[in-house]
Every structure is written in C-alpha cells, then in structure tokens.
mmCIF file with all atom_site columns, C-alpha atoms in Angstrom:
data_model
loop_
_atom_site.group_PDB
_atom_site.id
_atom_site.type_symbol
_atom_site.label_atom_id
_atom_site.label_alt_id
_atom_site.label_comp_id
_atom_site.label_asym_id
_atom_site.label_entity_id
_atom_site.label_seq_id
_atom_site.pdbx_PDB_ins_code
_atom_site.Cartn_x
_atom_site.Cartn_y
_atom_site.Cartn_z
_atom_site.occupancy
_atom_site.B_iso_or_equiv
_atom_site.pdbx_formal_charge
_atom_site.auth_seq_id
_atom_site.auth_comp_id
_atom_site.auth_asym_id
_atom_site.auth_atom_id
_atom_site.pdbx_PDB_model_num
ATOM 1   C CA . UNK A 1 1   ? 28.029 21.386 -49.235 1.00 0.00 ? 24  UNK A CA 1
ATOM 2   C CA . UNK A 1 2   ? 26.953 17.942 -50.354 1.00 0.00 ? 25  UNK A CA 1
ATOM 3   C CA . UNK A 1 3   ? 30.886 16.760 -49.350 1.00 0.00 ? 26  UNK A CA 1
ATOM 4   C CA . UNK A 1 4   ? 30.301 17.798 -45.992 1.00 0.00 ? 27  UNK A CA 1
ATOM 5   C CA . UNK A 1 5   ? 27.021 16.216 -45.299 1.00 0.00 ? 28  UNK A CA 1
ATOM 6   C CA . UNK A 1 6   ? 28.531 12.796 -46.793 1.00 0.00 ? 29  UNK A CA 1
ATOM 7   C CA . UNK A 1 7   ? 31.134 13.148 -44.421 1.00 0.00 ? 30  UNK A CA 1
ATOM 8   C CA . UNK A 1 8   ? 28.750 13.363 -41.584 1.00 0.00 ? 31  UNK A CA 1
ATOM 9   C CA . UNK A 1 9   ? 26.319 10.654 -43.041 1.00 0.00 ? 32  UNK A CA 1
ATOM 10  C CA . UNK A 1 10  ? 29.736 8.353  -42.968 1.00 0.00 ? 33  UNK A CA 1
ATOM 11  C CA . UNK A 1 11  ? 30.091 9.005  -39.652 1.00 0.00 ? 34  UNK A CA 1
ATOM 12  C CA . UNK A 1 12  ? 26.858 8.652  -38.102 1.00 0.00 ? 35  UNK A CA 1
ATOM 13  C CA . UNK A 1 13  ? 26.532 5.188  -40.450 1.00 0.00 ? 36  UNK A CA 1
ATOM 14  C CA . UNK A 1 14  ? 30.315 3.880  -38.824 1.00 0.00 ? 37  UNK A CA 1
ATOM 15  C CA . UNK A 1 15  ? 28.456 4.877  -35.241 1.00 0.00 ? 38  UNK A CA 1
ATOM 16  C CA . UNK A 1 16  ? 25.821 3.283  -35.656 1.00 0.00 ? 39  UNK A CA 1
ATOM 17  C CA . UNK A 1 17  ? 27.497 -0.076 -37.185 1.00 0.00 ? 40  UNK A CA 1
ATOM 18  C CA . UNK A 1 18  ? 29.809 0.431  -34.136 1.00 0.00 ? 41  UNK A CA 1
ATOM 19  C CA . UNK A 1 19  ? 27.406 1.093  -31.686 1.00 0.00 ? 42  UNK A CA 1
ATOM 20  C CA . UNK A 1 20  ? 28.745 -1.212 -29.101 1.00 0.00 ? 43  UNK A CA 1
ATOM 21  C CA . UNK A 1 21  ? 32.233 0.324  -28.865 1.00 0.00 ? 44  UNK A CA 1
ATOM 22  C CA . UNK A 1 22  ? 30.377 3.913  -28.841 1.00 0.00 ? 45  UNK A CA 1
ATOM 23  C CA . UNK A 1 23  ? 28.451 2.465  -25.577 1.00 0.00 ? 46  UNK A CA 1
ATOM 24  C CA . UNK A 1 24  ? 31.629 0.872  -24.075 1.00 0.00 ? 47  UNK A CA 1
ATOM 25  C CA . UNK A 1 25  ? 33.673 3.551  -24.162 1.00 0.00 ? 48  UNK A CA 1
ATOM 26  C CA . UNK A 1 26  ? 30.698 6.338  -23.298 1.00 0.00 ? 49  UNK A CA 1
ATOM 27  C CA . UNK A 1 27  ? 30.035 3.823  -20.321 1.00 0.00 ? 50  UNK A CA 1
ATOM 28  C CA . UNK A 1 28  ? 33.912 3.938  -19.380 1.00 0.00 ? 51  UNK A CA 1
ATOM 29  C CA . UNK A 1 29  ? 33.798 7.604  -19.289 1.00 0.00 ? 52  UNK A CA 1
ATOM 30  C CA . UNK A 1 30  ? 29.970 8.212  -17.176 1.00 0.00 ? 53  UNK A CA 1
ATOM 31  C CA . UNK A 1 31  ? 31.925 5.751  -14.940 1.00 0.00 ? 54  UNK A CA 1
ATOM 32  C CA . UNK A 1 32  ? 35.853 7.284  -14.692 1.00 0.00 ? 55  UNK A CA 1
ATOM 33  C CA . UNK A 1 33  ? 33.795 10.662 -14.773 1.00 0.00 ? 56  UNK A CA 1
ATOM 34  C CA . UNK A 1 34  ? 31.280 9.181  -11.788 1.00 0.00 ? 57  UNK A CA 1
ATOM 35  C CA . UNK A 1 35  ? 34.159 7.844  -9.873  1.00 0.00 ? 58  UNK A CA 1
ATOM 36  C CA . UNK A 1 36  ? 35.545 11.321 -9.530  1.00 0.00 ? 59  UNK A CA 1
ATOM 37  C CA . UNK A 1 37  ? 32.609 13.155 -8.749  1.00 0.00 ? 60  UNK A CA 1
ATOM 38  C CA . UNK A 1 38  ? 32.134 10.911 -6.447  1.00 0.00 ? 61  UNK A CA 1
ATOM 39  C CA . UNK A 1 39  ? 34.941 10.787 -4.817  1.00 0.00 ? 62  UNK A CA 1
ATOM 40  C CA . UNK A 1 40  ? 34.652 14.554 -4.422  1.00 0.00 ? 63  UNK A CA 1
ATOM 41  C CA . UNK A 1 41  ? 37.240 17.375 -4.325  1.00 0.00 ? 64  UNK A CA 1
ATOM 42  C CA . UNK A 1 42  ? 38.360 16.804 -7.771  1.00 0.00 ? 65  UNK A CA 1
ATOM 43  C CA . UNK A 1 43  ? 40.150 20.143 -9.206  1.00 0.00 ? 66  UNK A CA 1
ATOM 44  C CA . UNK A 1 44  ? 38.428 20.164 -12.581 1.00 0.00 ? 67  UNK A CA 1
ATOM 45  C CA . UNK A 1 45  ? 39.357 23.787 -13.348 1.00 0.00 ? 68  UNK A CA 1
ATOM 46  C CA . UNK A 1 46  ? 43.043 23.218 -12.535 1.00 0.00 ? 69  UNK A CA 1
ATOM 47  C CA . UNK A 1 47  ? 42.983 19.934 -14.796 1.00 0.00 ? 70  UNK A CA 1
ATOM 48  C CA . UNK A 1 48  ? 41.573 21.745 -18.009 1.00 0.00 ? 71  UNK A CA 1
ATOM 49  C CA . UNK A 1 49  ? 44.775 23.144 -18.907 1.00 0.00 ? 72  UNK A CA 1
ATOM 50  C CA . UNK A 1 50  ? 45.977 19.147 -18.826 1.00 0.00 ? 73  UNK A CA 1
ATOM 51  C CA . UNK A 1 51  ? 43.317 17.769 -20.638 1.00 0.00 ? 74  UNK A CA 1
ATOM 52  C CA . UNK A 1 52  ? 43.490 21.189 -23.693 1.00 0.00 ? 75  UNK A CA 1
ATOM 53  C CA . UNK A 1 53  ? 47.336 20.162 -23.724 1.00 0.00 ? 76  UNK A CA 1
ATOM 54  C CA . UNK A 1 54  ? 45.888 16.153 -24.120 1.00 0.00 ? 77  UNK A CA 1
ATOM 55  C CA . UNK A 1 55  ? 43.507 17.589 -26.750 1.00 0.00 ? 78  UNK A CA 1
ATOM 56  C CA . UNK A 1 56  ? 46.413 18.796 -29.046 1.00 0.00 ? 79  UNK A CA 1
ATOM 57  C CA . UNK A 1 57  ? 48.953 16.419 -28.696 1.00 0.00 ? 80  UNK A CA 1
ATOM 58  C CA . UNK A 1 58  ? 46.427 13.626 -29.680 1.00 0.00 ? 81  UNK A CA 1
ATOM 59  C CA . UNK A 1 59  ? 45.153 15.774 -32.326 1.00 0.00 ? 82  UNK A CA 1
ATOM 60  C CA . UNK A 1 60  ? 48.515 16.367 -33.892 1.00 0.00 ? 83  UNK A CA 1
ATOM 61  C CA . UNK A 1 61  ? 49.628 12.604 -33.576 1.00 0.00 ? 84  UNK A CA 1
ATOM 62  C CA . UNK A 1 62  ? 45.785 11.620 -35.157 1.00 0.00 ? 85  UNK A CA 1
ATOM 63  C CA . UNK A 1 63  ? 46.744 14.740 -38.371 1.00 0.00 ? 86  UNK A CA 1
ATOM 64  C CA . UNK A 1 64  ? 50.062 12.724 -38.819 1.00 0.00 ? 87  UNK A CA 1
ATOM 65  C CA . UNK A 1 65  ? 48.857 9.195  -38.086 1.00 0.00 ? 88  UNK A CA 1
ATOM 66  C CA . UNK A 1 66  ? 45.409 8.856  -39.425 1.00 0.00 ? 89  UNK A CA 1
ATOM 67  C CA . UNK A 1 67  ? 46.262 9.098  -43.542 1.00 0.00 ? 90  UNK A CA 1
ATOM 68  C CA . UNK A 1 68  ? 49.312 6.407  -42.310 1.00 0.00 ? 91  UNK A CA 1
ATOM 69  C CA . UNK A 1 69  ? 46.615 4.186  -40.600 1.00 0.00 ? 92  UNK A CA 1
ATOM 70  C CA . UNK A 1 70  ? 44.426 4.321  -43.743 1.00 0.00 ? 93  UNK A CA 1
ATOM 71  C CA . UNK A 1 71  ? 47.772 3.388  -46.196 1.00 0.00 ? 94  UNK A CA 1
ATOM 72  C CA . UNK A 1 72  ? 47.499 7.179  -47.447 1.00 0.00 ? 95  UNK A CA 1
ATOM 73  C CA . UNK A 1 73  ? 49.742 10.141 -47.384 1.00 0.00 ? 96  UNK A CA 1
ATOM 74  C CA . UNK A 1 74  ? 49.311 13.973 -46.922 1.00 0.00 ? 97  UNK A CA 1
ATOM 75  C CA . UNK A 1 75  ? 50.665 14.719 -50.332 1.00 0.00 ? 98  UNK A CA 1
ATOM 76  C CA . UNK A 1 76  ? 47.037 12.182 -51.421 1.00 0.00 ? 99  UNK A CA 1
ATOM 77  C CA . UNK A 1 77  ? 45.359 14.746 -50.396 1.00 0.00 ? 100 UNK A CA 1
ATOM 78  C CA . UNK A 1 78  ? 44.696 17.233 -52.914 1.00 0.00 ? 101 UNK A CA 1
ATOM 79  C CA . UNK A 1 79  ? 41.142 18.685 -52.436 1.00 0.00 ? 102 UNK A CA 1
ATOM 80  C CA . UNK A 1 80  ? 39.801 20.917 -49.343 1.00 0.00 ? 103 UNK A CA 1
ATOM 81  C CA . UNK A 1 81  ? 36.941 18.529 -48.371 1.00 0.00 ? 104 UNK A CA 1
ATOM 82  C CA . UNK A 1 82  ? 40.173 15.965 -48.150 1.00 0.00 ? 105 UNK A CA 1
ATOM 83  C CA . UNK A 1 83  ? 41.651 18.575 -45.303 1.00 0.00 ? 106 UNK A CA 1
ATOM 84  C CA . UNK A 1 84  ? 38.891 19.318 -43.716 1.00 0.00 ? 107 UNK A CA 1
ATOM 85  C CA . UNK A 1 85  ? 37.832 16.038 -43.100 1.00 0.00 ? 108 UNK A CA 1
ATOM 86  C CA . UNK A 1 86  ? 41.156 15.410 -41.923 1.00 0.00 ? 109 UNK A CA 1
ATOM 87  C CA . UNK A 1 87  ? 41.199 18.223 -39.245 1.00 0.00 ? 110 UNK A CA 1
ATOM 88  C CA . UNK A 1 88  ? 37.616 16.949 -38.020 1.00 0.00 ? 111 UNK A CA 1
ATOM 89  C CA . UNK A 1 89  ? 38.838 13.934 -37.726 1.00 0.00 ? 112 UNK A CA 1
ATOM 90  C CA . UNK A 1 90  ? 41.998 14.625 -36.008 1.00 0.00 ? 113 UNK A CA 1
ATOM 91  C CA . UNK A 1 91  ? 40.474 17.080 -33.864 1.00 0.00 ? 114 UNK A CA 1
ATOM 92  C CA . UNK A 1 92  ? 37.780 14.627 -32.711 1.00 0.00 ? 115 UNK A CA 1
ATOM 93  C CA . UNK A 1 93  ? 39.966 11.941 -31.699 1.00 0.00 ? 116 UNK A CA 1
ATOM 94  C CA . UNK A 1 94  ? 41.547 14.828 -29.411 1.00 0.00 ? 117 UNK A CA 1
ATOM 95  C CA . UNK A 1 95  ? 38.501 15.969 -28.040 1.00 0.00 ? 118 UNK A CA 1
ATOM 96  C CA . UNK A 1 96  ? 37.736 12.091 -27.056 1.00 0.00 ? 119 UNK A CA 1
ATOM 97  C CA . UNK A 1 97  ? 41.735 11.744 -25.685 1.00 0.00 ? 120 UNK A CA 1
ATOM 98  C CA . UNK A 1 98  ? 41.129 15.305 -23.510 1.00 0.00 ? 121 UNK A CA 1
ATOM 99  C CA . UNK A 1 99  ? 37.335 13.475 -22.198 1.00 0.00 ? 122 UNK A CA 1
ATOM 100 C CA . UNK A 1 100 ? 38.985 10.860 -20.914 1.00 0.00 ? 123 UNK A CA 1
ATOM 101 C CA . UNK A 1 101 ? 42.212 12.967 -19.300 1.00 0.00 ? 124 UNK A CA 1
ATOM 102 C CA . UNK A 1 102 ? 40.157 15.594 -17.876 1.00 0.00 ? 125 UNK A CA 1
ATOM 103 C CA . UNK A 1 103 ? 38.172 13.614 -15.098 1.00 0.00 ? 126 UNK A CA 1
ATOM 104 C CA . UNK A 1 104 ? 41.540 11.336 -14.641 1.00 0.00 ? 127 UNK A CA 1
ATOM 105 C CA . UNK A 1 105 ? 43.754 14.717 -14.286 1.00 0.00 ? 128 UNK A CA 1
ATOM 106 C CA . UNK A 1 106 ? 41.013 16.164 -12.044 1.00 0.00 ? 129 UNK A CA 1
ATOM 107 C CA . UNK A 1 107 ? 41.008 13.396 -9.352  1.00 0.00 ? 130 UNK A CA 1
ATOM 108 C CA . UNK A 1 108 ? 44.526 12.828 -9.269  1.00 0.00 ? 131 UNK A CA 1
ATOM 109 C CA . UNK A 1 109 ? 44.931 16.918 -8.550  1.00 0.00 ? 132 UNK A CA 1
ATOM 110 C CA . UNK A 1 110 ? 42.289 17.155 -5.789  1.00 0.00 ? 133 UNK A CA 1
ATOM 111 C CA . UNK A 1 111 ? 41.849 20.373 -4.110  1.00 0.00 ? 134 UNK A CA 1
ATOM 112 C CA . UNK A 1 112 ? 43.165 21.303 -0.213  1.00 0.00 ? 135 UNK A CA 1
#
C-alpha cells in the first residue's frame, strides 16, 4: 500500500512543479471542447467509439514507449508496483490522447 501512495505523491509533486503545462494544456482542451459546443451539432455519442479507439492506441504506444523514454526496458521491471505503475501511466496518457480526440472527432462528425 505504501508503493501506491508514493506513486500518487510523485505524481501530484511532478503536477504541481509542472503546473503551467497542466494549465496550458487543460486551457487548450476547455477551449477545443468550448469551440465545439459552441459551434453546436457536434455528434459526441458517434465520436466516443473514435476517441475509446484513440484511448488504446496511445495507451499501447505509451506501455511500449514510456520504459524506452526513461532509458529502461520491460524485462527492468521485475516487481508488481513496477507494472502497475506502468499501466497507470500508460493508461493515463490515453485517457489525455482520447480528451483531446473526442471533442475534435465530435465536431468534425456533426449531426444532420
């Protein structure tokens, strides 16, 4: 248990020391997202399909690339926190891939 809260207290500390990307890029999306609901007719049910296909294809590139970006390898990995962390991760950096597809997707498929 203590793994998993260090993991979270890492990533709450890399937030906060990267606070002004966070913003940017939660500004980028309030503003692609307010763009489209703006704009109106956006097909946000028909685009979730898009944006859960964006989710795992960024997720599987992030299981395969992440250890490479931080000079590791899969085989370093030899404890469960290691993989779990590794899924979180990896699954995160899909969910924020599919946030920023699914309002994009959704305006570009406008309803009749």
């Amino acid at each position: 248990m203590y793994e998993i809260w260090l993991a979270i207290n890492v990533v709450y500390e890399l937030a906060l020391a990267h606070l002004s990307v966070v913003l940017f890029f939660l500004a980028l999306w309030i503003a692609l997202t307010g763009f489209v609901v703006l704009r109106g007719r956006a097909n946000w049910r028909g685009a979730f399909p898009a944006a859960l296909l964006a989710w795992v294809l960024a997720s599987a590139a992030a299981f395969f690339g992440v250890p490479a970006a931080t000079q590791s390898t899969l085989s370093d990995m030899r404890y469960w926190v290691d993989w779990a962390n590794l899924v979180a991760i990896a699954a995160g950096l899909g969910g924020i891939v599919a946030l920023f597809v699914w309002p994009f997707i959704a305006g570009m498929a406008r309803r009749a």
